[in-house]
XYZ file of C-alpha atoms in Angstrom:
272
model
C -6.628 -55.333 -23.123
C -10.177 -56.498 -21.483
C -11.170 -53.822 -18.972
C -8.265 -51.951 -19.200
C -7.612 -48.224 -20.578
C -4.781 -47.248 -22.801
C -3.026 -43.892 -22.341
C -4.523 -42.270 -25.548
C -8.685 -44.114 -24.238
C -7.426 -42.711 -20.788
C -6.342 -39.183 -21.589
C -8.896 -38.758 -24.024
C -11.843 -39.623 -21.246
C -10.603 -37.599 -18.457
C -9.785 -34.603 -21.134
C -6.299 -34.502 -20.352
C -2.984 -35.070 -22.911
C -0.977 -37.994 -22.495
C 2.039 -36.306 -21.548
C 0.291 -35.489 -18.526
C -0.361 -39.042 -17.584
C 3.553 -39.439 -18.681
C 4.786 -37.243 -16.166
C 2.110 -38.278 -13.297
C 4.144 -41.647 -14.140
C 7.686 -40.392 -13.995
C 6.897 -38.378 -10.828
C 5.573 -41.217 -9.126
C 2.098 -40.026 -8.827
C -0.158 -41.882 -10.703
C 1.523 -45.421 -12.507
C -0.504 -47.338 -15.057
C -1.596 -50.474 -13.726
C 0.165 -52.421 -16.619
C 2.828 -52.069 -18.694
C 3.496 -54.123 -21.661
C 7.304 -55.401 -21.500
C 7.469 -55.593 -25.313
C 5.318 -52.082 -26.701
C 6.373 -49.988 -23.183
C 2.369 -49.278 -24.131
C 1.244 -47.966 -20.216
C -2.593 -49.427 -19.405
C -5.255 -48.591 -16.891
C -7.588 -50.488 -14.720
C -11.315 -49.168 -14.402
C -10.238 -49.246 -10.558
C -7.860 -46.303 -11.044
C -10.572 -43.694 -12.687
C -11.628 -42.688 -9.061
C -7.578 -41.809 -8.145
C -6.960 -40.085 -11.233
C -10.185 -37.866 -10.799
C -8.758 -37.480 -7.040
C -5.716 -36.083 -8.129
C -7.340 -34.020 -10.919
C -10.138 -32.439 -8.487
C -7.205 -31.299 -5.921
C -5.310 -30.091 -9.128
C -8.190 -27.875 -9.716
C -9.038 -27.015 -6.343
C -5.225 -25.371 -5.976
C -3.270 -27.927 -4.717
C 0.656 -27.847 -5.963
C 1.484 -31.696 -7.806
C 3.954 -32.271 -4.770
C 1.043 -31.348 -2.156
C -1.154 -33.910 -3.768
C 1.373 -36.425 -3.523
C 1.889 -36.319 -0.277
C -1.696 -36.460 0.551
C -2.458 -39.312 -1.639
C 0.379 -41.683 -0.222
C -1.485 -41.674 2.919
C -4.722 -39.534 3.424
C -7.891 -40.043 5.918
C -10.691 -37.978 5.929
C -9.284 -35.739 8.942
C -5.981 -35.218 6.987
C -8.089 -33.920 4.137
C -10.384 -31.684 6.056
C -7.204 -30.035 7.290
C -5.785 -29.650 4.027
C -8.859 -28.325 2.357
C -9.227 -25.653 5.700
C -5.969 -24.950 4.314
C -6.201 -24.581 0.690
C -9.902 -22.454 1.506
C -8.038 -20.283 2.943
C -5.376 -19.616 0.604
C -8.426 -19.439 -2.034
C -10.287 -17.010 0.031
C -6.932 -14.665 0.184
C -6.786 -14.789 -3.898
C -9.897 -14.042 -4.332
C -9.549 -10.828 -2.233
C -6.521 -10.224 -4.495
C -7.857 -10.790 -7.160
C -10.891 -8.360 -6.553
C -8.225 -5.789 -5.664
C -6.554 -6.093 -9.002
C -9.989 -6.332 -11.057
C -10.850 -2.610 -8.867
C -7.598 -1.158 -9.862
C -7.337 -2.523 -13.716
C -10.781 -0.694 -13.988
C -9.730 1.966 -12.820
C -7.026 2.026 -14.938
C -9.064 1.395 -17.936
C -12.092 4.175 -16.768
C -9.186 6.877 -16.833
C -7.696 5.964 -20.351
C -11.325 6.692 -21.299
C -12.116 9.646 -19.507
C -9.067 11.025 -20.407
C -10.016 11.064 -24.478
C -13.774 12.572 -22.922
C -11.321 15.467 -21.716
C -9.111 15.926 -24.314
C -12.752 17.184 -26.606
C -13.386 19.021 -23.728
C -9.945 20.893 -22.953
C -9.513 22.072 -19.416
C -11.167 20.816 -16.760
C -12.021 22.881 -14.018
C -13.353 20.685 -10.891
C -13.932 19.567 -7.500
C -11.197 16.788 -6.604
C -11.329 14.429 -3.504
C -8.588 13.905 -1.303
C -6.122 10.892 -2.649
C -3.336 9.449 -0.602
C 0.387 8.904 -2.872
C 2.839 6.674 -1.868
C 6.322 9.183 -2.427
C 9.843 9.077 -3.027
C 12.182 12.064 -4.059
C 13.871 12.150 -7.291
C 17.155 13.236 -6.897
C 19.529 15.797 -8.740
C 20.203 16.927 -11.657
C 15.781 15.758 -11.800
C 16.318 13.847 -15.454
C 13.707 11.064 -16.861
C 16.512 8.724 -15.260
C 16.409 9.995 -11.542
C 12.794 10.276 -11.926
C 12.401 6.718 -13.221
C 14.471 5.375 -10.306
C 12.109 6.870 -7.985
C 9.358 5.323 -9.356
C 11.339 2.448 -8.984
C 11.983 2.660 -5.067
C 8.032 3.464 -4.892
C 7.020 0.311 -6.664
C 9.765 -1.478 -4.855
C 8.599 -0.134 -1.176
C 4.821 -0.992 -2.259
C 5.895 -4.599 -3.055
C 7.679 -5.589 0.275
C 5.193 -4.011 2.256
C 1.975 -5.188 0.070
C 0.652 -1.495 -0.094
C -2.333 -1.327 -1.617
C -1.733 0.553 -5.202
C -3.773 1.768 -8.305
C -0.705 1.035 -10.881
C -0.468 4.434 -11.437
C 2.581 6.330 -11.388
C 3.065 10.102 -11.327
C 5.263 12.957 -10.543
C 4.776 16.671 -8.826
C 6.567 19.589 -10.548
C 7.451 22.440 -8.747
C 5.265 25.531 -9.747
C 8.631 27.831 -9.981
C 10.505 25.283 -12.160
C 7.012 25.363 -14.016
C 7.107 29.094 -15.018
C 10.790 28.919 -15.765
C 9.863 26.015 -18.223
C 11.849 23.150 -16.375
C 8.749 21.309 -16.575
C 10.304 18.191 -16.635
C 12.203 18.528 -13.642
C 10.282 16.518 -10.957
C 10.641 16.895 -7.565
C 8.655 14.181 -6.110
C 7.608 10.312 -7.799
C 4.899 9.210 -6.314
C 1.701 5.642 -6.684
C -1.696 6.255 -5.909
C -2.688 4.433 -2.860
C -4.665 4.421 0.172
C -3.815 5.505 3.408
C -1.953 3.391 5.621
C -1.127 5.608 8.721
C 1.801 3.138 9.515
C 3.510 4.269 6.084
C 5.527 7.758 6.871
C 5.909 8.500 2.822
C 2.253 7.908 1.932
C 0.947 11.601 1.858
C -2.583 12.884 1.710
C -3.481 15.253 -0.681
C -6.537 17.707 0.023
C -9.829 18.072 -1.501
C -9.929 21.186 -3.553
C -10.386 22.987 -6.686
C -8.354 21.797 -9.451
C -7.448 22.450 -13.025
C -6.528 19.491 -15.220
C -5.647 19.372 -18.634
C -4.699 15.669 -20.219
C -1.289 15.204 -22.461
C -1.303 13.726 -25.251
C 2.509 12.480 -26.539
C 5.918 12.424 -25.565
C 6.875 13.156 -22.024
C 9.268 15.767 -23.283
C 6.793 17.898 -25.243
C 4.792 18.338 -21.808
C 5.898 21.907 -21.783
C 3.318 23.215 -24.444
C 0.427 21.359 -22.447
C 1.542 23.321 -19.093
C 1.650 26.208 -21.231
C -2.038 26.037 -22.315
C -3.504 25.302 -18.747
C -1.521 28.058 -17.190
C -2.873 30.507 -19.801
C -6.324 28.739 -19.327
C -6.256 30.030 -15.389
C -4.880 33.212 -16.176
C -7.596 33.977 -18.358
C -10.550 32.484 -16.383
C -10.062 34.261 -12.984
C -7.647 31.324 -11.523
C -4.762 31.696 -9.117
C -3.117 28.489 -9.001
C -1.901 28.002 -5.360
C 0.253 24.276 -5.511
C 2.799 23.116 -7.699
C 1.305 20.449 -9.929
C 0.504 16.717 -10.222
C 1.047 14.388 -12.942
C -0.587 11.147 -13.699
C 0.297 8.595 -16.035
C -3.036 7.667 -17.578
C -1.083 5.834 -20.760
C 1.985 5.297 -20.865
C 4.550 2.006 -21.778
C 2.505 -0.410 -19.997
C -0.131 0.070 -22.898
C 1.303 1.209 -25.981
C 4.347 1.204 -27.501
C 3.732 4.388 -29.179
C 4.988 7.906 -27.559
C 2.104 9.932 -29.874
C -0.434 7.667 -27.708
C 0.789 8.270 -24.431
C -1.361 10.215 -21.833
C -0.204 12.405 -18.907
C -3.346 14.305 -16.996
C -1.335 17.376 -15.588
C -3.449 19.040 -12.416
C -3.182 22.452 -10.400
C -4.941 23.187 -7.202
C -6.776 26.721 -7.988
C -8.480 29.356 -6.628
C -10.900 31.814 -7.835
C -9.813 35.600 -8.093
């Protein structure tokens, strides 16, 4: 038809599929200027490019197909300087989430790396900063299933109260069930977070001297890893004086594999 666009011409100029310009139709948003009674073939006036690029700008900007609908029925300029205050806003919270997650999925992705540096390396004897964990307590009899529904309630309690986390989950042993080789028996689940003074359960833990020694496998053959970092201190003048900290530096999130997973097992020391 003379100065008219068909679905396909139309979909195919404003990069778009023609199911989209289907559903714009059966939603009420955007009709086709003509339809033929005997083809159902839906056509477009040069008059309606403008609209169309209106509703596909908003779309981009962030605007929810119901939102633009109700602007478009009967918008002024001051309605749409409110709504875009609006939307900026929402934009300008994502983007600070957004930053958030890019910080903590490097993280994430520096330790996995670091953490095959270390395993060359063996022990690692250092200075470590004081980090802030977000805890629960894992209940009796302290299996993988108590401990996992800690790590539950922490991930749950981070999630209503939008605590800021590292996705990293971890445990603390007790040093005595350590030396009686219960080293799977966790007393504590715990995230990495920051501190929020407001949160009772979010517990700082001191700079100090530590002694790491990274994993590599099943959780249950942890034993033999504890094993060679306790003899490590022993033999290098160390006097471990906490029970330990575990970090999950690979684990289901990233491989499917048990022989890949990573736990980085840590001791506060002190010299002899």
């Amino acid at each position: 038809m003379k100065d008219m666009f068909s679905a396909g011409e139309l979909a195919k100029f404003q990069n778009i599929s023609k199911q989209t310009l289907l559903y714009y139709d059966k939603i009420d948003l955007f009709k086709p200027s003509y339809v033929d009674p005997q083809t159902d073939y839906r056509y477009y006036s040069a008059e309606q490019l403008d609209y169309l690029d209106t509703i596909l700008i908003m779309k981009k900007i962030g605007f929810s197909l119901k939102e633009i609908k109700k602007n478009m029925e009967c918008f002024t300029t001051q309605d749409s300087i409110v709504s875009f205050r609006q939307q900026l806003a929402v934009i300008e919270n994502r983007i600070q989430e957004l930053s958030l997650i890019q910080s903590r999925l490097k993280h994430r992705c520096e330790q996995v790396e670091q953490a095959f540096e270390q395993k060359n390396r063996g022990v690692a004897v250092e200075l470590t900063d004081e980090f802030y964990i977000l805890c629960h307590e894992v209940e009796s009899p302290y299996s993988m299933k108590e401990i996992s529904l800690a790590t539950k309630k922490c991930y749950t309690q981070a999630l209503a109260d939008n605590l800021p986390v590292f996705f990293q989950c971890g445990v603390s042993v007790p040093l005595k069930k350590i030396r009686e080789g219960r080293c799977i028996e966790a007393k504590t689940a715990f995230l990495t977070t920051e501190n929020v003074p407001s949160v009772e359960n979010i517990v700082s833990v001191p700079k100090g001297l530590t002694a790491s020694l990274c994993h590599f496998g099943s959780y249950e053959s942890i034993t033999e890893s504890y094993i060679k970092l306790i003899e490590y201190c022993t033999g290098h003048g160390l006097r471990i004086i906490s029970d330990s900290y575990e970090f999950c530096i690979n684990d289901y999130i990233t491989s499917k594999f048990e022989n890949e997973f990573i736990t980085k097992i840590m001791f506060y020391v002190e010299k002899i």
